[in-house]
């Protein structure tokens, strides 16, 4: 079969499948009405803001903003709905608390390793006398602490909190998830220790030895048990789009991880192809679905308004499922791999514009008229910015896959900047926002210090902006210098130095934000600081609010 036939078939199949799905949604084949977006709300709850991370005064101010846009007063909360939600939150509390504690620990470990690695890029002689602190090892520790520590523990903890709320019953099998999370963290501790002493498998994102990966697989399977048990016993007919995202993330990741880690299965060029198939898909088919699930739940929940186009939310899901699986191949442009595979990856990367646009339009329509609520809600501010960065990082990634752009950006710091735009500015900021909503429910205590929430937001957002802009600009200049045959290679290194220093400054601001966040979380756990009636807020309430 010719290359052109393979490419044309893959493109037509994906495109036709998406068109069929769009048609089915327009004609209501999967749902008899458009009420799917309303299932996250109880009776008469639409129009009532919910934000545990605000004071009672600010909550009133937030509700006034919502009432002003909707043109009506919110109905009183249903006692039965509140009791059901309290039971759901109570059932998930032990699991969520354990995972969040682990997530905070790995966030600090990853931050320390990342800052050290960043500093060593422009000060390469720093701490070279210690083998385990050399750049090759400490940077790998940073990557794995983020990829298998912070992001999974935060994302899965959020999923365990949201699932019983969306399925209408308390979480079942929470003990399996706690045991699974314990095995997962034991595996990560062992894996990072092996990397630090110089033992690893030599593949990016897959450095941890496969013998340890068996623990990850076992732990991951146990974490998925509550999803299966609760889903089987759900009390709702319709599955909200967030459930689709979370369930598929918990299915896609084990498949990818097992396939990528089978010993001696992949060799040579096939191994490199598999490496980037896994490396890209772990972002797009694991972290991204968990983050999008959080956006689709918490964003409408905070403002008391359903997503404005439920069909668009499902198109975004199926577009991600159809188009993302092969985008990692664009990292192999110029390598000894089949040309059709590279072209297929570029085509799939550009087709990802469709689900991204669907999400962006839906987010804009849902927030239209409610932007003033960003002043008051920490959850909304983090998640709103994170959702915007999903659009930015996805569009940047699609165009970066084009051969003309890739010729400049390949093997440069530009790619690192892009990855942080996705995994930090999008995924991590969304997780931060969701955790601000969830932690008061889990600890039964309000965030004690309003200024620390504001400090965390501005430190993180400003830091990642400096980080990404510096690396994208410096990486582009680096790529142009490497393409100039009249310049020695060291010129391409020298041109990046100011931008690498800016990267460290941005990373330091992000790290300070993480320290503020972790300190604030510790205050919640150990009952430190002032107690409040309702938690804290980013802005002051408008004049006249009680």
Coordinates of C-alpha atoms in Angstrom, one line a residue:
X1 CA 0.0 0.0 0.0
X2 CA 1.4 3.4 -1.0
X3 CA 2.2 6.2 1.5
X4 CA -0.4 8.5 -0.1
X5 CA -3.1 5.9 0.4
X6 CA -2.2 5.4 4.0
X7 CA -2.2 9.1 4.8
X8 CA -5.4 9.7 2.9
X9 CA -7.1 6.8 4.6
X10 CA -6.1 7.9 8.1
X11 CA -7.2 11.5 7.4
X12 CA -10.5 10.6 5.8
X13 CA -11.3 8.1 8.5
X14 CA -10.7 10.5 11.4
X15 CA -12.5 13.4 9.6
X16 CA -15.5 11.3 8.6
X17 CA -15.8 9.8 12.1
X18 CA -15.8 13.3 13.6
X19 CA -18.4 14.5 11.2
X20 CA -20.6 11.5 12.0
X21 CA -20.3 12.3 15.7
X22 CA -21.1 15.9 15.2
X23 CA -24.2 15.0 13.1
X24 CA -25.3 12.5 15.8
X25 CA -25.0 15.2 18.4
X26 CA -27.0 17.7 16.4
X27 CA -29.7 15.1 15.9
X28 CA -29.7 14.0 19.6
X29 CA -28.8 10.4 18.9
X30 CA -26.9 10.1 22.2
X31 CA -29.3 12.2 24.3
X32 CA -33.0 13.0 24.0
X33 CA -32.6 16.5 25.1
X34 CA -29.9 19.1 25.8
X35 CA -30.0 18.8 29.6
X36 CA -26.8 16.9 29.8
X37 CA -24.9 20.1 30.9
X38 CA -27.3 20.5 33.8
X39 CA -26.6 17.2 35.6
X40 CA -23.9 18.8 37.8
X41 CA -26.5 20.9 39.5
X42 CA -29.2 19.9 42.0
X43 CA -32.8 21.0 41.9
X44 CA -33.1 24.8 41.5
X45 CA -29.3 25.1 41.9
X46 CA -28.6 26.7 38.5
X47 CA -27.9 30.4 39.2
X48 CA -26.4 29.8 42.6
X49 CA -22.6 30.3 42.9
X50 CA -20.6 27.7 44.8
X51 CA -17.0 28.6 45.9
X52 CA -15.6 27.2 49.2
X53 CA -12.6 29.4 48.9
X54 CA -14.4 32.6 49.7
X55 CA -15.4 34.4 52.8
X56 CA -19.1 34.7 53.6
X57 CA -19.0 38.4 52.6
X58 CA -17.3 37.7 49.4
X59 CA -19.6 34.7 48.6
X60 CA -22.5 37.2 48.8
X61 CA -20.6 39.5 46.5
X62 CA -20.0 36.7 44.0
X63 CA -23.6 35.7 44.1
X64 CA -24.6 39.3 43.4
X65 CA -22.5 39.2 40.3
X66 CA -24.2 36.0 39.2
X67 CA -27.6 37.3 39.9
X68 CA -26.9 40.5 38.0
X69 CA -25.9 38.5 34.9
X70 CA -28.7 35.9 35.1
X71 CA -31.3 38.6 35.9
X72 CA -32.9 36.6 38.7
X73 CA -32.3 35.6 42.4
X74 CA -30.9 32.2 43.1
X75 CA -33.2 29.7 44.7
X76 CA -32.4 28.3 48.1
X77 CA -30.3 25.2 48.2
X78 CA -32.2 21.9 48.4
X79 CA -31.5 20.2 51.7
X80 CA -31.6 16.7 50.1
X81 CA -29.1 17.8 47.5
X82 CA -26.8 19.3 50.1
X83 CA -27.0 16.1 52.2
X84 CA -26.2 13.9 49.1
X85 CA -23.3 16.1 48.2
X86 CA -22.0 16.1 51.7
X87 CA -22.1 12.3 51.7
X88 CA -20.3 12.1 48.4
X89 CA -17.6 14.5 49.7
X90 CA -17.3 12.5 53.0
X91 CA -16.8 9.2 51.1
X92 CA -13.9 10.6 49.0
X93 CA -12.2 12.6 51.8
X94 CA -9.6 10.0 52.9
X95 CA -8.5 9.2 49.3
X96 CA -8.3 12.8 48.3
X97 CA -6.5 13.9 51.4
X98 CA -3.8 11.2 50.9
X99 CA -3.3 12.0 47.3
X100 CA -3.2 15.7 47.9
X101 CA -0.5 15.3 50.6
X102 CA 1.6 13.3 48.2
X103 CA 1.0 15.8 45.4
X104 CA 2.3 18.7 47.6
X105 CA 5.4 16.7 48.6
X106 CA 6.2 15.9 45.0
X107 CA 5.5 19.4 43.9
X108 CA 8.2 20.7 46.3
X109 CA 10.7 17.9 45.3
X110 CA 10.1 18.6 41.6
X111 CA 10.5 22.3 42.2
X112 CA 13.8 22.0 44.0
X113 CA 15.2 19.6 41.3
X114 CA 14.0 21.8 38.5
X115 CA 15.4 25.0 39.9
X116 CA 18.8 23.3 40.4
X117 CA 18.8 22.0 36.8
X118 CA 17.8 25.4 35.4
X119 CA 20.6 27.1 37.3
X120 CA 23.2 24.6 36.1
X121 CA 22.3 25.4 32.5
X122 CA 24.0 28.8 32.8
X123 CA 26.3 27.8 35.7
X124 CA 27.4 24.3 34.6
X125 CA 30.2 24.0 37.2
X126 CA 27.9 24.3 40.2
X127 CA 27.8 21.2 42.4
X128 CA 29.6 19.0 39.8
X129 CA 31.5 17.2 42.6
X130 CA 28.3 15.3 43.5
X131 CA 27.3 12.7 40.8
X132 CA 23.7 12.6 41.9
X133 CA 23.4 16.4 41.5
X134 CA 24.8 16.5 37.9
X135 CA 22.5 18.0 35.3
X136 CA 21.7 14.7 33.6
X137 CA 20.4 13.2 36.8
X138 CA 18.8 16.1 38.6
X139 CA 16.9 17.2 35.5
X140 CA 15.6 13.6 35.1
X141 CA 14.5 13.6 38.7
X142 CA 12.6 16.8 38.1
X143 CA 10.8 15.4 35.1
X144 CA 9.8 12.2 36.8
X145 CA 8.7 13.9 40.0
X146 CA 6.4 16.0 38.0
X147 CA 5.2 13.3 35.5
X148 CA 4.6 10.5 38.1
X149 CA 4.4 12.5 41.3
X150 CA 2.8 15.9 41.3
X151 CA 0.6 15.7 38.2
X152 CA -0.9 12.2 38.8
X153 CA -1.5 12.6 42.5
X154 CA -3.2 16.0 42.1
X155 CA -5.2 15.0 39.0
X156 CA -6.4 11.6 40.4
X157 CA -7.2 13.3 43.8
X158 CA -9.4 15.8 41.9
X159 CA -11.0 12.9 40.0
X160 CA -11.8 11.0 43.2
X161 CA -13.5 14.1 44.6
X162 CA -15.6 14.8 41.5
X163 CA -16.6 11.3 40.6
X164 CA -19.0 10.6 43.5
X165 CA -20.6 14.0 43.0
X166 CA -21.2 13.3 39.3
X167 CA -22.3 9.7 39.8
X168 CA -24.8 10.6 42.5
X169 CA -23.5 8.2 45.2
X170 CA -20.7 7.9 47.7
X171 CA -17.4 6.6 46.4
X172 CA -17.0 2.8 46.6
X173 CA -13.7 1.1 47.2
X174 CA -11.8 4.0 48.4
X175 CA -9.5 1.7 50.3
X176 CA -8.3 0.2 47.1
X177 CA -7.4 3.7 45.8
X178 CA -5.4 4.5 49.0
X179 CA -3.5 1.2 48.7
X180 CA -2.9 1.9 45.0
X181 CA -1.6 5.4 45.7
X182 CA 0.7 4.1 48.4
X183 CA 2.2 1.6 46.0
X184 CA 2.5 4.3 43.3
X185 CA 4.4 6.6 45.7
X186 CA 6.6 3.7 46.8
X187 CA 7.4 3.0 43.2
X188 CA 8.2 6.7 42.6
X189 CA 10.5 6.9 45.6
X190 CA 12.4 3.8 44.3
X191 CA 12.5 5.1 40.8
X192 CA 13.9 8.5 41.7
X193 CA 16.5 6.9 43.9
X194 CA 17.6 4.6 41.0
X195 CA 17.8 7.6 38.7
X196 CA 19.9 9.6 41.3
X197 CA 22.4 6.8 41.5
X198 CA 22.7 6.5 37.8
X199 CA 20.4 3.5 37.0
X200 CA 17.7 4.2 34.4
X201 CA 16.4 2.9 31.1
X202 CA 17.6 5.8 29.0
X203 CA 14.4 6.9 27.4
X204 CA 12.8 10.3 28.1
X205 CA 9.6 9.9 30.3
X206 CA 10.5 6.2 30.7
X207 CA 13.8 6.5 32.7
X208 CA 12.5 4.5 35.7
X209 CA 13.6 0.8 35.4
X210 CA 10.9 -1.5 34.2
X211 CA 11.2 -3.7 37.3
X212 CA 9.9 -0.8 39.4
X213 CA 7.2 0.0 36.8
X214 CA 5.4 -3.1 37.9
X215 CA 4.5 -1.3 41.1
X216 CA 3.2 1.6 39.1
X217 CA 0.9 -0.7 37.1
X218 CA -0.3 -2.4 40.2
X219 CA -1.0 0.8 42.0
X220 CA -2.7 2.3 38.9
X221 CA -5.0 -0.7 38.6
X222 CA -6.0 -0.4 42.3
X223 CA -6.7 3.4 41.9
X224 CA -9.1 2.6 39.0
X225 CA -11.2 0.2 41.2
X226 CA -13.3 2.9 42.8
X227 CA -14.1 4.3 39.4
X228 CA -15.4 1.0 38.2
X229 CA -17.3 0.2 41.4
X230 CA -18.9 3.6 41.7
X231 CA -19.7 3.8 38.0
X232 CA -21.5 0.4 38.1
X233 CA -23.6 1.5 41.1
X234 CA -24.3 5.1 39.9
X235 CA -27.6 6.7 40.6
X236 CA -27.7 8.9 37.5
X237 CA -28.7 8.0 33.9
X238 CA -26.5 10.5 32.1
X239 CA -22.7 10.6 32.3
X240 CA -21.5 14.1 32.3
X241 CA -18.6 14.9 30.0
X242 CA -16.1 15.2 32.9
X243 CA -16.8 11.5 33.7
X244 CA -15.9 10.6 30.1
X245 CA -12.6 12.5 30.4
X246 CA -11.7 11.0 33.7
X247 CA -12.7 7.5 32.9
X248 CA -10.8 7.5 29.6
X249 CA -7.7 9.0 31.2
X250 CA -7.7 6.1 33.7
X251 CA -8.0 3.7 30.8
X252 CA -5.6 5.3 28.3
X253 CA -2.7 5.7 30.6
X254 CA -2.3 2.1 31.8
X255 CA -2.5 0.9 28.2
X256 CA 0.2 3.4 27.1
X257 CA 2.4 2.7 30.1
X258 CA 2.3 -1.1 29.8
X259 CA 3.0 -1.0 26.1
X260 CA 5.9 1.4 26.5
X261 CA 7.5 -0.6 29.3
X262 CA 7.4 -4.2 28.1
X263 CA 11.1 -5.2 28.2
X264 CA 12.9 -5.8 24.9
X265 CA 9.7 -5.3 22.9
X266 CA 10.9 -2.1 21.2
X267 CA 14.3 -1.7 19.5
X268 CA 16.1 0.8 17.3
X269 CA 14.0 3.2 15.3
X270 CA 10.8 1.5 16.6
X271 CA 11.9 2.3 20.2
X272 CA 12.4 6.0 19.3
X273 CA 8.9 6.1 17.7
X274 CA 7.4 4.4 20.7
X275 CA 9.2 6.8 23.0
X276 CA 7.6 9.9 21.5
X277 CA 4.2 8.1 21.1
X278 CA 4.2 7.6 24.9
X279 CA 5.9 11.0 25.8
X280 CA 3.3 13.0 23.9
X281 CA 0.3 10.9 24.7
X282 CA 0.9 10.9 28.5
X283 CA 0.3 14.7 28.3
X284 CA -2.6 14.6 25.8
X285 CA -4.4 11.5 26.9
X286 CA -3.7 11.5 30.7
X287 CA -3.0 14.9 32.1
X288 CA -5.1 16.8 29.6
X289 CA -8.3 14.8 30.1
X290 CA -8.0 15.1 33.9
X291 CA -7.5 18.9 33.6
X292 CA -10.3 19.3 31.1
X293 CA -12.6 17.3 33.3
X294 CA -11.8 19.7 36.1
X295 CA -12.5 22.7 33.9
X296 CA -15.9 21.3 32.7
X297 CA -16.9 20.7 36.3
X298 CA -15.6 23.6 38.4
X299 CA -16.0 26.4 35.9
X300 CA -19.8 26.1 35.6
X301 CA -20.1 25.0 39.2
X302 CA -18.6 28.2 40.6
X303 CA -20.7 30.6 38.5
X304 CA -23.9 28.4 38.7
X305 CA -24.2 28.3 34.9
X306 CA -24.2 25.1 32.8
X307 CA -21.7 25.0 29.9
X308 CA -23.5 26.7 27.0
X309 CA -22.9 24.1 24.4
X310 CA -22.9 20.5 25.6
X311 CA -22.5 19.2 22.1
X312 CA -19.3 21.2 21.8
X313 CA -17.9 19.7 25.0
X314 CA -18.5 16.2 23.6
X315 CA -17.0 17.2 20.2
X316 CA -13.9 18.4 22.2
X317 CA -13.7 15.0 23.9
X318 CA -14.0 12.9 20.7
X319 CA -11.8 15.2 18.7
X320 CA -9.1 14.6 21.3
X321 CA -9.6 10.9 21.2
X322 CA -9.6 10.8 17.4
X323 CA -6.7 13.1 16.6
X324 CA -4.2 13.1 19.5
X325 CA -2.9 9.5 19.4
X326 CA -0.2 10.1 16.7
X327 CA 0.9 13.7 17.2
X328 CA 4.2 12.7 19.0
X329 CA 5.8 11.7 15.7
X330 CA 6.5 15.3 14.8
X331 CA 9.4 15.2 17.3
X332 CA 11.1 12.7 15.0
X333 CA 11.2 15.0 11.9
X334 CA 14.6 14.5 10.3
X335 CA 15.1 11.2 12.0
X336 CA 15.4 7.7 10.3
X337 CA 11.7 7.0 10.5
X338 CA 9.2 6.4 7.6
X339 CA 8.2 9.7 6.0
X340 CA 4.5 8.7 6.0
X341 CA 4.6 8.4 9.8
X342 CA 5.9 11.9 10.1
X343 CA 3.4 13.3 7.7
X344 CA 0.6 11.5 9.6
X345 CA 1.7 13.0 12.8
X346 CA 1.8 16.5 11.3
X347 CA -1.8 16.0 9.9
X348 CA -3.1 14.8 13.2
X349 CA -1.4 17.7 15.0
X350 CA -3.1 20.2 12.8
X351 CA -6.4 18.4 13.1
X352 CA -6.2 19.0 16.9
X353 CA -7.1 22.6 16.1
X354 CA -10.8 21.4 15.9
X355 CA -11.3 20.1 19.4
X356 CA -9.3 23.0 20.8
X357 CA -11.5 25.5 19.1
X358 CA -14.6 23.6 20.3
X359 CA -13.3 23.9 23.9
X360 CA -12.3 27.6 23.5
X361 CA -15.7 28.6 22.1
X362 CA -17.5 26.7 24.8
X363 CA -15.4 28.3 27.6
X364 CA -15.9 31.8 26.2
X365 CA -19.7 31.3 25.8
X366 CA -20.0 30.0 29.4
X367 CA -18.0 32.8 30.9
X368 CA -19.5 35.5 28.7
X369 CA -20.9 38.1 31.1
X370 CA -19.3 36.4 34.2
X371 CA -15.7 37.7 33.8
X372 CA -16.2 40.0 36.8
X373 CA -16.5 36.8 38.9
X374 CA -12.8 36.3 38.3
X375 CA -12.1 39.1 40.8
X376 CA -13.5 37.0 43.7
X377 CA -13.1 33.3 43.0
X378 CA -9.6 31.7 43.3
X379 CA -10.9 28.6 41.7
X380 CA -12.3 30.5 38.7
X381 CA -9.2 32.6 38.3
X382 CA -6.7 29.7 38.2
X383 CA -9.0 27.5 36.0
X384 CA -10.0 30.3 33.7
X385 CA -6.3 31.2 33.0
X386 CA -5.4 27.5 32.7
X387 CA -8.2 26.9 30.2
X388 CA -6.9 29.9 28.1
X389 CA -3.4 28.4 28.2
X390 CA -4.8 25.1 26.9
X391 CA -5.8 27.0 23.8
X392 CA -2.4 28.7 23.5
X393 CA -0.3 25.6 24.1
X394 CA -2.4 23.4 21.8
X395 CA -2.3 25.9 18.9
X396 CA 1.4 26.5 19.5
X397 CA 2.0 22.7 19.4
X398 CA 0.0 22.3 16.2
X399 CA 2.0 24.9 14.3
X400 CA 5.3 23.7 15.9
X401 CA 4.6 20.3 14.1
X402 CA 4.9 22.0 10.7
X403 CA 8.2 21.1 9.0
X404 CA 9.0 24.8 8.3
X405 CA 8.6 25.7 12.0
X406 CA 10.1 22.5 13.3
X407 CA 13.3 23.1 11.3
X408 CA 14.0 26.1 13.6
X409 CA 12.6 24.9 16.9
X410 CA 13.8 21.2 16.9
X411 CA 16.6 20.5 19.5
X412 CA 16.2 23.9 21.1
X413 CA 14.9 25.4 24.3
X414 CA 11.8 26.4 22.4
X415 CA 10.4 22.9 22.9
X416 CA 11.0 23.1 26.7
X417 CA 9.1 26.4 26.8
X418 CA 6.2 24.8 24.9
X419 CA 6.0 21.8 27.2
X420 CA 5.8 24.1 30.2
X421 CA 3.1 26.1 28.6
X422 CA 1.1 22.9 28.4
X423 CA 2.0 21.0 31.6
X424 CA 2.3 24.0 33.9
X425 CA 0.4 27.0 32.5
X426 CA -2.5 24.7 31.5
X427 CA -2.6 21.5 33.5
X428 CA -1.0 22.7 36.8
X429 CA -2.9 26.0 37.0
X430 CA -6.1 24.1 36.5
X431 CA -5.1 21.6 39.3
X432 CA -4.3 24.6 41.6
X433 CA -7.7 26.1 41.0
X434 CA -9.5 22.8 41.6
X435 CA -7.5 22.2 44.8
X436 CA -8.5 25.6 46.2
X437 CA -12.2 24.5 45.8
X438 CA -11.7 21.0 47.2
X439 CA -9.3 21.4 50.2
X440 CA -11.9 23.3 52.4
X441 CA -14.3 20.4 51.7
X442 CA -11.8 17.8 52.7
X443 CA -10.3 19.5 55.8
X444 CA -13.6 21.2 56.9
X445 CA -11.7 24.4 57.4
X446 CA -11.4 27.6 55.5
X447 CA -8.3 28.9 53.8
X448 CA -6.9 31.2 56.6
X449 CA -4.9 33.8 54.7
X450 CA -6.5 35.6 51.7
X451 CA -3.2 37.3 50.7
X452 CA -1.4 34.0 50.3
X453 CA -3.9 32.9 47.7
X454 CA -3.3 36.1 45.7
X455 CA 0.4 35.8 46.2
X456 CA 0.3 32.2 44.9
X457 CA -1.6 33.2 41.8
X458 CA 0.6 36.1 40.8
X459 CA 3.9 34.3 41.5
X460 CA 2.9 31.3 39.5
X461 CA 1.3 33.1 36.6
X462 CA 4.1 35.7 36.4
X463 CA 6.8 33.1 36.8
X464 CA 5.5 30.8 34.0
X465 CA 5.0 33.8 31.7
X466 CA 8.7 34.8 32.1
X467 CA 9.7 31.1 31.8
X468 CA 7.8 30.4 28.6
X469 CA 8.5 33.7 26.8
X470 CA 12.2 33.5 27.6
X471 CA 12.6 29.9 26.4
X472 CA 10.5 30.4 23.2
X473 CA 12.4 33.6 22.2
X474 CA 15.8 32.2 23.2
X475 CA 15.0 28.8 21.6
X476 CA 14.0 30.4 18.3
X477 CA 17.3 32.4 18.2
X478 CA 19.2 29.3 19.1
X479 CA 17.6 27.4 16.2
X480 CA 18.3 30.2 13.7
X481 CA 22.0 30.2 14.9
X482 CA 22.3 26.5 14.5
X483 CA 20.9 26.7 10.9
X484 CA 23.5 29.4 10.0
X485 CA 26.4 27.4 8.5
X486 CA 28.7 30.5 8.8
X487 CA 28.4 30.4 12.6
X488 CA 30.2 28.0 15.0
X489 CA 28.0 25.8 17.2
X490 CA 29.0 27.7 20.3
X491 CA 27.3 30.8 19.0
X492 CA 24.0 29.0 19.3
X493 CA 24.9 28.3 22.9
X494 CA 26.0 31.8 23.8
X495 CA 22.9 33.4 22.4
X496 CA 20.7 31.5 24.9
X497 CA 22.5 32.5 28.1
X498 CA 20.4 35.6 28.9
X499 CA 17.2 33.7 28.3
X500 CA 18.4 30.8 30.4
X501 CA 19.0 33.2 33.3
X502 CA 15.5 34.6 32.7
X503 CA 14.2 31.0 32.8
X504 CA 15.8 30.6 36.3
X505 CA 14.2 33.8 37.5
X506 CA 10.8 32.6 36.2
X507 CA 11.3 29.2 37.8
X508 CA 12.3 30.8 41.1
X509 CA 9.0 32.8 41.1
X510 CA 7.0 29.7 40.4
X511 CA 8.9 27.8 43.1
X512 CA 8.2 30.6 45.6
X513 CA 4.5 30.3 44.6
X514 CA 4.6 26.6 45.3
X515 CA 6.2 27.2 48.7
X516 CA 3.4 29.7 49.5
X517 CA 0.8 27.2 48.4
X518 CA 2.3 24.3 50.4
X519 CA 2.6 26.5 53.5
X520 CA -1.0 27.5 53.2
X521 CA -2.0 23.9 52.9
X522 CA 0.0 23.0 56.0
X523 CA -1.9 25.7 57.9
X524 CA -5.1 24.0 56.9
X525 CA -3.9 20.6 58.1
X526 CA -2.4 21.7 61.4
X527 CA -5.2 24.2 62.2
X528 CA -2.9 27.2 62.1
X529 CA -3.9 30.8 61.5
X530 CA -7.2 32.6 62.0
X531 CA -10.5 30.7 61.6
X532 CA -13.1 32.2 59.3
X533 CA -16.8 31.7 58.5
X534 CA -16.3 30.7 54.8
X535 CA -12.8 30.7 53.3
X536 CA -10.7 33.3 51.7
X537 CA -10.9 35.4 48.6
X538 CA -8.7 37.1 46.0
X539 CA -10.4 40.5 45.9
X540 CA -12.4 42.8 48.2
X541 CA -16.1 42.6 48.1
X542 CA -17.9 45.5 46.4
X543 CA -19.3 48.3 48.5
X544 CA -22.6 47.5 50.1
X545 CA -22.0 43.8 50.4
X546 CA -22.9 42.5 53.9

